Each structure stands twice: as C-alpha cells, then as structure tokens.
Short mmCIF file of C-alpha atoms in Angstrom, two decimals:
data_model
loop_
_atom_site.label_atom_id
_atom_site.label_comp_id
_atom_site.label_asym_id
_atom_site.label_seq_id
_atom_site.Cartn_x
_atom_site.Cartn_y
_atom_site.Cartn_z
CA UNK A 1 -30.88 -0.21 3.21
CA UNK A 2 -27.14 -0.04 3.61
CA UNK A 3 -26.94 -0.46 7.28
CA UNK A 4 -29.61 -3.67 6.69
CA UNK A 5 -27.45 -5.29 4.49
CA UNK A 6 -24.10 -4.93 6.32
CA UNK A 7 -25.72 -7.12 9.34
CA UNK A 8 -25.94 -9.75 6.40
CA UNK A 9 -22.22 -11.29 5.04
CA UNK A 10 -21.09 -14.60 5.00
CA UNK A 11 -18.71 -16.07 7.86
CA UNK A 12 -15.68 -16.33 5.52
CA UNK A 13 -15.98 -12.40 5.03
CA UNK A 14 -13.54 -11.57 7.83
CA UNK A 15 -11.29 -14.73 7.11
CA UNK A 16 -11.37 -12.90 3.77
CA UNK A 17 -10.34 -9.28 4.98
CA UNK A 18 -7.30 -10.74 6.42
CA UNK A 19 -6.38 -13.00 3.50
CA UNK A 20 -6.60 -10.05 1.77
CA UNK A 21 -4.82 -8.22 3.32
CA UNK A 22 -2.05 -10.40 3.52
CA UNK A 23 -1.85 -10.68 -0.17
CA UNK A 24 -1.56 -6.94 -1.06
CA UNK A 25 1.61 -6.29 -0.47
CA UNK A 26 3.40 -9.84 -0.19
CA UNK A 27 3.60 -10.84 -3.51
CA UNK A 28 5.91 -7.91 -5.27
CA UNK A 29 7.76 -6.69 -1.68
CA UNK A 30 9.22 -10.26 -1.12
CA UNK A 31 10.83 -10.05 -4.59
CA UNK A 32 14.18 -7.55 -3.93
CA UNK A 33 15.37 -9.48 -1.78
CA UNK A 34 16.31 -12.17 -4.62
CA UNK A 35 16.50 -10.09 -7.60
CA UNK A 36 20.26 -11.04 -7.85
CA UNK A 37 19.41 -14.60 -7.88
CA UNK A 38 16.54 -14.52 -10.44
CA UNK A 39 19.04 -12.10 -12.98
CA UNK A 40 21.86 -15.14 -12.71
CA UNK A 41 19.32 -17.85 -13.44
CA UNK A 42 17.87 -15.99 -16.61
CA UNK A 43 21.39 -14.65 -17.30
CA UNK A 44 20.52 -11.18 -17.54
CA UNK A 45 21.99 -7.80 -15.47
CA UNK A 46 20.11 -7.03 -12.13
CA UNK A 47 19.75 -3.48 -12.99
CA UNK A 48 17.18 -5.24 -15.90
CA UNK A 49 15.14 -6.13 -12.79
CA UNK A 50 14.84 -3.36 -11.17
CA UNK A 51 11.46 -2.27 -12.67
CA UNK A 52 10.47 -5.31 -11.10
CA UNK A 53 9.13 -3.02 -7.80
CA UNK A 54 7.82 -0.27 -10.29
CA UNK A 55 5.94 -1.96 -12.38
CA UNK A 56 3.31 -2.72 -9.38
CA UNK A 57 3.65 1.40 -8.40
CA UNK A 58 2.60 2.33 -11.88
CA UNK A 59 -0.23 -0.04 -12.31
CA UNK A 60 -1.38 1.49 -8.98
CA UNK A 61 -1.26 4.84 -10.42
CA UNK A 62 -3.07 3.79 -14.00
CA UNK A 63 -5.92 1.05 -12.32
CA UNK A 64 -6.99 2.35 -9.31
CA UNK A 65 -9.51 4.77 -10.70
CA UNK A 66 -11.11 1.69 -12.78
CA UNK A 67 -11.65 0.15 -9.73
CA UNK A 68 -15.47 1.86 -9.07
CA UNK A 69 -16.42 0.81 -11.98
CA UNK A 70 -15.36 -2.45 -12.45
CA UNK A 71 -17.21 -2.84 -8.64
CA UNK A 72 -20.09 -1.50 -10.06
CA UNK A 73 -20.33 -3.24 -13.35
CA UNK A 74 -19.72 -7.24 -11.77
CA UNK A 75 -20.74 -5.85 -7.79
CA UNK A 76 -18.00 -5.91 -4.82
CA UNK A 77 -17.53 -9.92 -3.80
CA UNK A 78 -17.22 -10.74 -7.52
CA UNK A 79 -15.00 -8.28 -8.45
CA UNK A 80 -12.33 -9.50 -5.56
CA UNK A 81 -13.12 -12.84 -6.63
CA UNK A 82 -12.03 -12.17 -10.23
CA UNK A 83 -8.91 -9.72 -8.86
CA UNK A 84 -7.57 -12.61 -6.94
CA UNK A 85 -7.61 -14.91 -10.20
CA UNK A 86 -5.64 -12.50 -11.75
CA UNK A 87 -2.81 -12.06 -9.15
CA UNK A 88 -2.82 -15.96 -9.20
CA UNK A 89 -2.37 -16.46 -12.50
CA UNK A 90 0.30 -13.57 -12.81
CA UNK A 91 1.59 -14.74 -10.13
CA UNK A 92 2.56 -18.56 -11.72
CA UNK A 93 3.34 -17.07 -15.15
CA UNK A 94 6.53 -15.58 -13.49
CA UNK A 95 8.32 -18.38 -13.09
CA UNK A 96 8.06 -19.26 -17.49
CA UNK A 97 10.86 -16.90 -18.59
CA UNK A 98 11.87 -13.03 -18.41
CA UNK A 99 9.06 -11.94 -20.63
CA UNK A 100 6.41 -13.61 -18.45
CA UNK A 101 8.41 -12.55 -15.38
CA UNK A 102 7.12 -8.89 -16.23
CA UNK A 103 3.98 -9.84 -17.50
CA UNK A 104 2.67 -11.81 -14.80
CA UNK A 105 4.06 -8.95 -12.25
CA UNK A 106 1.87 -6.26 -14.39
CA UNK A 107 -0.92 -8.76 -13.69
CA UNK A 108 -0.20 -8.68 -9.89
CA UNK A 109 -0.17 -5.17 -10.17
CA UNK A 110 -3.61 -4.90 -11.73
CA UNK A 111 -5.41 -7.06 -9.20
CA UNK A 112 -3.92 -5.81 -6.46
CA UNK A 113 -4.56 -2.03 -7.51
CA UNK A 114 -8.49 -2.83 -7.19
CA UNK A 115 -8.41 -4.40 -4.06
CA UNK A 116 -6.60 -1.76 -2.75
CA UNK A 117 -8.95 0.72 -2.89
CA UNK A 118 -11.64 -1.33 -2.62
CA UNK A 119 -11.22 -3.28 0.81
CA UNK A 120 -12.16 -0.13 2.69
CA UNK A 121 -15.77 0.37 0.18
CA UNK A 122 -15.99 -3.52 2.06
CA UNK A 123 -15.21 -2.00 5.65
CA UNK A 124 -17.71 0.72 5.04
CA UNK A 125 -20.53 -1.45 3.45
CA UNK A 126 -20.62 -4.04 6.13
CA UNK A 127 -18.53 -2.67 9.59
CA UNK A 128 -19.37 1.26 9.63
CA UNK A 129 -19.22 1.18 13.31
CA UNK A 130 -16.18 -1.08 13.49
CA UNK A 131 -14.02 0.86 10.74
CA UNK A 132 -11.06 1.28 13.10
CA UNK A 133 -10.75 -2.06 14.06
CA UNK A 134 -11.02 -3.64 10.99
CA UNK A 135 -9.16 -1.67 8.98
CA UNK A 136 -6.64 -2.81 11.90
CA UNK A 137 -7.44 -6.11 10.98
CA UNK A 138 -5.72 -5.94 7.39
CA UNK A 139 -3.07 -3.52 7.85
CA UNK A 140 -1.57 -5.57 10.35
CA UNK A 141 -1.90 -8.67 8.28
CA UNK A 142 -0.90 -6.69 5.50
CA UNK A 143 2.56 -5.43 7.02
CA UNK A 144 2.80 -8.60 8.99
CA UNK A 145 3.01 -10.53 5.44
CA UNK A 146 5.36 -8.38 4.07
CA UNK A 147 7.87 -8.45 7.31
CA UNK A 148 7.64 -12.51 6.95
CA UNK A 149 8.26 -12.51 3.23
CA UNK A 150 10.92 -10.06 3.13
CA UNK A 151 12.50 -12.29 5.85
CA UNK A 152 12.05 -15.53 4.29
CA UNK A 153 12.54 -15.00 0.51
CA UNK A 154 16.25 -15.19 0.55
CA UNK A 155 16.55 -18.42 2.77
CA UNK A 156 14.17 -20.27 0.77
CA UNK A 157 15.59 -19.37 -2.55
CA UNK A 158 19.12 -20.15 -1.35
CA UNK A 159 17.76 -23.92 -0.17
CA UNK A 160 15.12 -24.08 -2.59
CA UNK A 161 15.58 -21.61 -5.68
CA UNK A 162 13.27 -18.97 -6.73
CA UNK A 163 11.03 -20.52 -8.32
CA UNK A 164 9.97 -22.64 -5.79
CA UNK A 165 9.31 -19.58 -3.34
CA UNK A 166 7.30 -18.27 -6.10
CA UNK A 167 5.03 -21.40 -6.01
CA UNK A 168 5.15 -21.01 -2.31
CA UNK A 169 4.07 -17.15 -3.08
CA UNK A 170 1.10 -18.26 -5.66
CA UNK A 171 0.06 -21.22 -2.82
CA UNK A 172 -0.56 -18.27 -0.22
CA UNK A 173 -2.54 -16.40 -3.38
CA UNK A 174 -4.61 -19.31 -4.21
CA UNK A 175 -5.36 -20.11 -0.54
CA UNK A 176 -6.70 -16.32 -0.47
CA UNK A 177 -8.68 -16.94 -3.60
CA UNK A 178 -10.17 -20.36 -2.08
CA UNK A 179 -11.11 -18.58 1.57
CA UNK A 180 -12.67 -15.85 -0.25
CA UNK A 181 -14.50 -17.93 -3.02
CA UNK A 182 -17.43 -18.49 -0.24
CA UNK A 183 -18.33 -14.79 0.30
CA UNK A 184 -18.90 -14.21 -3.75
CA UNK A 185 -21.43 -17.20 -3.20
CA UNK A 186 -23.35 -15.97 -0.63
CA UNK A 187 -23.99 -12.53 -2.31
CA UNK A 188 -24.85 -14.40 -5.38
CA UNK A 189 -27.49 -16.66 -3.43
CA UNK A 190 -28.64 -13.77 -1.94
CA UNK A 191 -29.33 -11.96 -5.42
CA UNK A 192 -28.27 -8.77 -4.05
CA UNK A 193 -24.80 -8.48 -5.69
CA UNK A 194 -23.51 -5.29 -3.58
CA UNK A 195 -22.14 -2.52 -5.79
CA UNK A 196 -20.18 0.38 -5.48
CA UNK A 197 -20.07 2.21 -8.50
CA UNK A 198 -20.44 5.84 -9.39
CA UNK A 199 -21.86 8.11 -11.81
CA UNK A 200 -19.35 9.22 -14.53
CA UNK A 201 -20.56 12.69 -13.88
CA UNK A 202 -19.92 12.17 -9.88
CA UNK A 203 -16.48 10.78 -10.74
CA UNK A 204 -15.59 14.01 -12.70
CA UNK A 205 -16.53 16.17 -9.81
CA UNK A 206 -14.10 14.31 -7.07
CA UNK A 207 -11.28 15.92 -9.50
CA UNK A 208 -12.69 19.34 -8.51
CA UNK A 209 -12.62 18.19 -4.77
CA UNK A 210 -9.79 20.41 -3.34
CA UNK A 211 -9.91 18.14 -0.41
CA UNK A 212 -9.50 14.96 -2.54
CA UNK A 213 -6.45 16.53 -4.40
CA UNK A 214 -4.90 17.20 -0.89
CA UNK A 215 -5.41 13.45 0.31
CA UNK A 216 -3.81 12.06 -3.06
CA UNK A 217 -0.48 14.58 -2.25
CA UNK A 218 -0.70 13.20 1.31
CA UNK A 219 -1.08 9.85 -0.29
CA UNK A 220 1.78 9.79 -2.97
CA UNK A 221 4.65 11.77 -0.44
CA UNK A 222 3.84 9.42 2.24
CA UNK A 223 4.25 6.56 0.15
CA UNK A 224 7.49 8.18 -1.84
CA UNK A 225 9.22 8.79 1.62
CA UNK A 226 8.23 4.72 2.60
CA UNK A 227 9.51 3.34 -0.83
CA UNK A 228 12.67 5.98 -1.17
CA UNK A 229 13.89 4.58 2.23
CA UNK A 230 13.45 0.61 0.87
CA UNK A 231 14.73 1.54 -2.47
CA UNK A 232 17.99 3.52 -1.26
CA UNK A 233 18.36 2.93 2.43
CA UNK A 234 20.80 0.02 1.89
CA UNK A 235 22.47 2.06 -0.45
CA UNK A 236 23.33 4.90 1.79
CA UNK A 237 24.11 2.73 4.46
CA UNK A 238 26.86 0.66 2.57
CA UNK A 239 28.20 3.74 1.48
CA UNK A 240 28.64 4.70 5.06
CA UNK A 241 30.38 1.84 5.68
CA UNK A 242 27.92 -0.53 6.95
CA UNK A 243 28.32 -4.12 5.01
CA UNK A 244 25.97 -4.95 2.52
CA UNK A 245 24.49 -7.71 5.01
CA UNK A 246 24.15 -5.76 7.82
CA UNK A 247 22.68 -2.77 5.53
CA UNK A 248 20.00 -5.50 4.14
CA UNK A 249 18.57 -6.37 7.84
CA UNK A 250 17.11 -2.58 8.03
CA UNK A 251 14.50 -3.61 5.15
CA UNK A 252 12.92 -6.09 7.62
CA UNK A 253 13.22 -3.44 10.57
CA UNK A 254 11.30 -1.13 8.19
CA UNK A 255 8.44 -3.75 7.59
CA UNK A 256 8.26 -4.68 11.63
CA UNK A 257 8.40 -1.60 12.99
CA UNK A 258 5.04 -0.89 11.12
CA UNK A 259 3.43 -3.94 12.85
CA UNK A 260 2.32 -2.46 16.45
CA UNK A 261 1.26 1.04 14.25
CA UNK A 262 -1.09 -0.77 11.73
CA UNK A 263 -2.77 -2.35 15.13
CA UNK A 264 -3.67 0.47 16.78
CA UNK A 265 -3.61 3.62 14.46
CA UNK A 266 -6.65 3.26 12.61
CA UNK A 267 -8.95 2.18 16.04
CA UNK A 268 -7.53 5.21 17.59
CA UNK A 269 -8.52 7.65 14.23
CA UNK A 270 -12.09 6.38 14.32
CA UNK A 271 -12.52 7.44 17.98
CA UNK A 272 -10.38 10.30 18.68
CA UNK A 273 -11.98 13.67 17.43
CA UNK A 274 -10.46 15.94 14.26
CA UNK A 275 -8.22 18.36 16.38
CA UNK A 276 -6.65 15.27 18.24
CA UNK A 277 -6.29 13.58 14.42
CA UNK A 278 -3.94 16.64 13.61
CA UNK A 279 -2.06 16.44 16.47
CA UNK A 280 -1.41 12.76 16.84
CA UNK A 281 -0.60 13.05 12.95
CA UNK A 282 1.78 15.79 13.14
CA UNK A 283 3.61 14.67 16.04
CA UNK A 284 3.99 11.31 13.81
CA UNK A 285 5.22 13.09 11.22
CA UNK A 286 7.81 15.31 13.10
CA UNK A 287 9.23 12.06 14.03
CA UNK A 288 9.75 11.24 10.33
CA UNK A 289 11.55 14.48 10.01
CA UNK A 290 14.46 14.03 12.88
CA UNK A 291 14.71 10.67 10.78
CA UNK A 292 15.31 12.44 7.39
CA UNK A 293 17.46 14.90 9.18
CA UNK A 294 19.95 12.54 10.37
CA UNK A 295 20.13 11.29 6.79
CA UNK A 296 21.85 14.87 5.84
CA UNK A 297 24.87 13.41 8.50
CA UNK A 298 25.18 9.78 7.76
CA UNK A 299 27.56 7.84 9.33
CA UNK A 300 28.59 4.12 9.63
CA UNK A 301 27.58 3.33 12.87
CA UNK A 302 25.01 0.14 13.28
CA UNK A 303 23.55 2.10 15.81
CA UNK A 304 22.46 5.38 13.89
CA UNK A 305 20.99 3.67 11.28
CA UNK A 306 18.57 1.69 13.30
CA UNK A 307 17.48 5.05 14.93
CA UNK A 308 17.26 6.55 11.45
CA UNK A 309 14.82 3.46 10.38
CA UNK A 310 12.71 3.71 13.59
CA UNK A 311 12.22 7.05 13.24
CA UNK A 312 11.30 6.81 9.70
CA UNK A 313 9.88 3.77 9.93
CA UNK A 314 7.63 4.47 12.65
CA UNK A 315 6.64 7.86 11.31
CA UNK A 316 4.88 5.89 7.64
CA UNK A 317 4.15 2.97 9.10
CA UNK A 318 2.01 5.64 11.32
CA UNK A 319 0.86 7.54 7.92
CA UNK A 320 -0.32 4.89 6.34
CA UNK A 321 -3.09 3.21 7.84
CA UNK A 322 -3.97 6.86 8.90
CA UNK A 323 -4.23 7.09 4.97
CA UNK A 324 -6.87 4.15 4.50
CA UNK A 325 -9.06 4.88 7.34
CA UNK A 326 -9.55 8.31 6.51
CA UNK A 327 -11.40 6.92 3.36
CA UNK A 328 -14.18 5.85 5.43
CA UNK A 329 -14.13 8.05 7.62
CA UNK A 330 -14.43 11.53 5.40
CA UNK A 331 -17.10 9.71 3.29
CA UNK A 332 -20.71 8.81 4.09
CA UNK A 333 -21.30 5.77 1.37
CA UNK A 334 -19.13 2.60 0.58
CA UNK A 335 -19.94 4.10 -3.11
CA UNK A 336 -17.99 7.50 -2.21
CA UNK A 337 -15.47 5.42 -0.31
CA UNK A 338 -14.57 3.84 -3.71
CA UNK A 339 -14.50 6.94 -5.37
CA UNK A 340 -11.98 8.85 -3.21
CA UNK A 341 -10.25 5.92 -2.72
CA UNK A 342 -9.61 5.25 -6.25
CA UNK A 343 -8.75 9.01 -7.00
CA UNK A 344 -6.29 9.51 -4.35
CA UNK A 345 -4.68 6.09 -4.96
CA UNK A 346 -3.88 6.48 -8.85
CA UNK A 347 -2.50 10.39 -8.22
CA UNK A 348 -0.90 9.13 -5.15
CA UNK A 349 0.93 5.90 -6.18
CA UNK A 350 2.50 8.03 -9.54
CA UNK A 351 3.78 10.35 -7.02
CA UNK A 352 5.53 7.23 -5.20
CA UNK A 353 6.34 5.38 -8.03
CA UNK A 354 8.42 8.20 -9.43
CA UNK A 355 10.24 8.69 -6.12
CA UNK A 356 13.02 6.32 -5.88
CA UNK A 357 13.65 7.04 -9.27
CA UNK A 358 14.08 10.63 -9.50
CA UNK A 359 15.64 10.10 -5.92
CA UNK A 360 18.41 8.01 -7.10
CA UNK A 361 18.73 10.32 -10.64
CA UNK A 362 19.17 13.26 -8.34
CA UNK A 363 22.58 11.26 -6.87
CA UNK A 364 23.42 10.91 -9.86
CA UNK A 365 23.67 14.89 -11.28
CA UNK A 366 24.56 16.07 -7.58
CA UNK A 367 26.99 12.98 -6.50
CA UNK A 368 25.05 13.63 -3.28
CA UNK A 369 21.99 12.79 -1.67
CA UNK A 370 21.71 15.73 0.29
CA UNK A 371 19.63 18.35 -2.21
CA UNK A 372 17.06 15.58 -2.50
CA UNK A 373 16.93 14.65 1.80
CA UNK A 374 16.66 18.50 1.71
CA UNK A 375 13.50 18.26 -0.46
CA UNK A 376 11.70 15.31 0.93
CA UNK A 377 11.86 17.72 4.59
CA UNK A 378 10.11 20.54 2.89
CA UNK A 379 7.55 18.17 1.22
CA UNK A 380 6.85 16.46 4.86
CA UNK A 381 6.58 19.57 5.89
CA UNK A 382 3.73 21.16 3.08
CA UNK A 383 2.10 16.88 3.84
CA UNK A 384 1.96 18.14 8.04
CA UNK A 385 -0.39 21.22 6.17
CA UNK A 386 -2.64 18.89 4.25
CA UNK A 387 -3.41 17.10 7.36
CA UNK A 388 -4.18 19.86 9.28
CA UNK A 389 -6.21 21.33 6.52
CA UNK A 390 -8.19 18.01 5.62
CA UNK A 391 -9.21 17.09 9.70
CA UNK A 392 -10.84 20.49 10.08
CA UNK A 393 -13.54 18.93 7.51
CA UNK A 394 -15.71 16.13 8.66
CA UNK A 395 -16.40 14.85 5.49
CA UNK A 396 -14.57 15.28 2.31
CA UNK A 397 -17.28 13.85 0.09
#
C-alpha cells in the first residue's frame, strides 16, 4: 500500500522539501549575529539574549518525541501545514517587545522541532528509492539558508534595523507556508490523509532499543561539538588575538563549508554498503579530531583558525546529514522513521543544548578551555564506536 501511495503526491511536494528545508534552521541561526543590536534597541544587557539560541535546542529536546503523534492524530501534510503557521506567527510576534521576543522564538522552536524529525517519515513515505538524494535535497537548502542568513543579518539590520530583517525572516516563512499549502490539499482531496503515528506501547519499546540510545548519543555529541564551535569559536579566537571582526567571519566559514557535504553525503550513505558507512564515517570524524586538537594550542594566526574550522567544520557538516539519512535507512516504515527520529532527536538535542553551556561554565572554574577540548576528544572518540557498532546492523527498528 505504502509503495502505491508514494507514486501519488502533489507537484508542490518537492518545492515543499526544499522550502522546508530552508526554514529549519534559518530562522533562530541568523539571530547571533545581531543580538547586540536587538539588546540596545530594547535597552537590555546582551548576555539577557543569549538564551535566544537555547531556547530552540531545548524545545528540540522536549517536542520532538510529540511529533509521531501529532502526525498521527491530524496525518503528515497537515501537520507541516499547521507547524509552519506556528513558526510564522512566532516568528512576527518577535518583533512586539522582549517578552514576545522569547515567546515567539519558543514558538519557532516548537514547529520546527516536528518538522525536523518528520521530513525524513516524508522521504521514506513517498521517495524510498531516492532517500539519498533527497535528503540531499534539504540539507543543502537547509545549510545553504543558514550560510546566507548568517551572512546577511548584520548588513540588513545595520541599513534597515532588526526588525525589518525579521519581517524579511517571517516573508521567507510565509512563502514556505504558501508553497506547501497545495500538498495538504491534495492529500485532503484524496481522502487518504497519510499518517505516521505509533502505538504508545511501540513507542515505549524504542527506549529499550540499545541501538536507538546509541544514535541519540551520536546525535546530541555531534550536534554539541557543531554548536560549541558557533557558540565559543569567536571567543577563543579573540582571545588569541584575532579581532572580533575577523573572529566573526569563521561563523559563515562554518555554515559553507557544510554546503558541498550536505550534497553528496547522504546519496553516497544510501548506496555505499555498512562496512564502507564506518569507514567513510570514521575517517570524517578523525578529521574532526586533528581540528579539536589544534584547539589545545591556539594561536592568533588567521591562518590556523581557518584550518581549525575546516577541519571541524567539515568533519559535522559530514555527521550530520549522515545523522538524518540513517533514519530511513535503519527503518523499514515512514511510521518507524518517525519514531526513531523523534527519540533520538529529543535525547540528542538536550545533549547539544547543554553543551555550550557547560562548555563555557567549565572556562569559567578552570580559566581554561583545555579540560573541556580534552573531553569533547574522548567523547568523539566513544561517537567513532557508536558508528561502528550501529552500521554492523541493517536495521535498527
């Protein structure tokens, strides 16, 4: 039945994927960049802002594992047509006052915590031969989006002011919402509203998968090690003795260099066998670990710390489209997609939203960042187990 209906979508349904994809990331990573501004306007201290990028981290971690069920209670196409509503609306309430500014970003964080894990149940459902290259599709849309807002966000704000990149922001949302609209209406005239849902009793078990509980570790360090270089990277840098300028460019290196890796990473998984998985994967990861290891010597040459974001850079951007195709890949229904999606998402994303911060509290008691460089290499090096361990399986679920 499944492999009937996936022949069957409307023609907005990959204009949709990538629309999607644009909009997961783009609308909280394009805010840092302007914090500073936004705290002067509403008169308030930066550091106030700050939770600003954890608030969409922790909603991760608490929503994702609703996700399932909210697909199965209003079906897939509905559920990212309601999802994108949200992130629209939370998306214009920021621009009110401080209170709203948190609110609406909580909102963001909700919708965008569903579609997260469920764009791949959507891959699965209607492209299970084509997983690779569409999950492709909105990872490089997805990091493409970022790069350009990242980029862009202090320019316009400088010319324009904040809030009118935050109505340029909620355009791009809206646009998304509009594009998808078309592919909740077909399903609906259809009158086969596609659902994804599990069994309460089948969602218990995935918390006795050992498997699963690997992937979310895998999940959350990868993720920690991506957001700990964004959150502190500049930091480090300027304390090097880079300027504060030059040490802001390496956020948009980060977010480029992961461009060319979301294209071909996840076509290659789907047709390269488990024992070339782990190597490809481990090599990737070793390549994070030189990275983190120059980190240990840091000094204030332009030069080093482009190396030092390549080589980090280019080992998560690597990790984490590895990440979402594996959901599809270890499972045999867009149902159980959904399910270990949503499991190893709200683990994972606690692990990463804790991260910078216990990151940055370490400098803090050690005056250092060494100790905690130190234990980022020996958690790559227990994540390089978990792949090995999870591609000798060919299906987790």
């Amino acid at each position: 039945m499944v492999n009937d209906m996936n022949k069957q979508h409307s023609k907005f349904l990959i204009p949709g994927i990538i629309m999607i994809g644009m909009v997961l990331r783009l609308p909280f990573t394009s805010i840092p960049p302007i914090l500073d501004t936004i705290a002067k306007s509403q008169h308030i201290p930066v550091g106030q802002l700050g939770i600003l990028t954890t608030i969409p981290l922790l909603s991760f971690a608490l929503f994702s594992s609703f996700a399932p069920q909210t697909a199965k209670k209003f079906g897939l196409e509905r559920t990212f047509t309601f999802m994108l509503m949200l992130v629209v609306i939370g998306s214009l309430m920021r621009v009110i006052n401080t209170p709203f500014l948190y609110l609406g970003t909580l909102l963001i964080g909700i919708g965008i915590a569903h579609m997260n894990v469920l764009l791949p149940s959507v891959i699965r459902m209607y492209f299970p031969m084509k997983i690779g290259p569409m999950t492709s599709l909105f990872t490089f849309s997805m990091m493409l989006a970022t790069a350009l807002g990242v980029s862009v966000a202090a320019p316009i704000t400088a010319l324009a002011g904040w809030h009118v990149f935050i109505f340029i922001l909620t355009i791009i949302l809206f646009i998304a919402l509009i594009i998808w609209l078309p592919n909740d209406h077909y399903v609906k005239k259809q009158d086969k509203p596609l659902v994804v849902g599990v069994p309460v009793k089948a969602q218990s078990i995935i918390w006795r998968n050992k498997y699963a509980w690997l992937l979310l570790f895998f999940c959350g360090i990868q993720s920690a090690m991506f957001y700990v270089l964004i959150a502190w990277g500049p930091t480090m840098a300027i304390q090097a003795g880079l300027s504060p300028a030059v040490a802001g460019v390496f956020s948009g290196v980060n977010s480029l260099i992961g461009l060319p890796f979301s294209l071909f990473i996840p076509t290659l998984i789907a047709r390269i066998t488990g024992r070339q998985r782990q190597l490809l994967m481990v090599s990737l990861s070793v390549v994070g670990i030189i990275g983190y290891l120059l980190l240990l010597y840091p000094t204030g040459s332009f030069g080093y710390w482009l190396t030092v974001n390549l080589l980090i850079g280019m080992s998560t951007a690597s990790l984490f489209p590895y990440l979402l195709t594996t959901f599809s890949l270890k499972t045999n229904t867009p149902s159980q997609t959904a399910q270990l999606s949503g499991m190893v998402q709200s683990g994972g994303y606690l692990i990463a939203a804790l991260g910078p911060a216990l990151f940055g509290y370490a400098f803090w008691f050690f005056n250092s960042w060494k100790p905690q460089i130190i234990t980022i290499l020996i958690l790559f090096i227990f994540m390089i187990i978990t792949i090995i361990i999870i591609e000798r399986k060919d299906k987790i679920l």
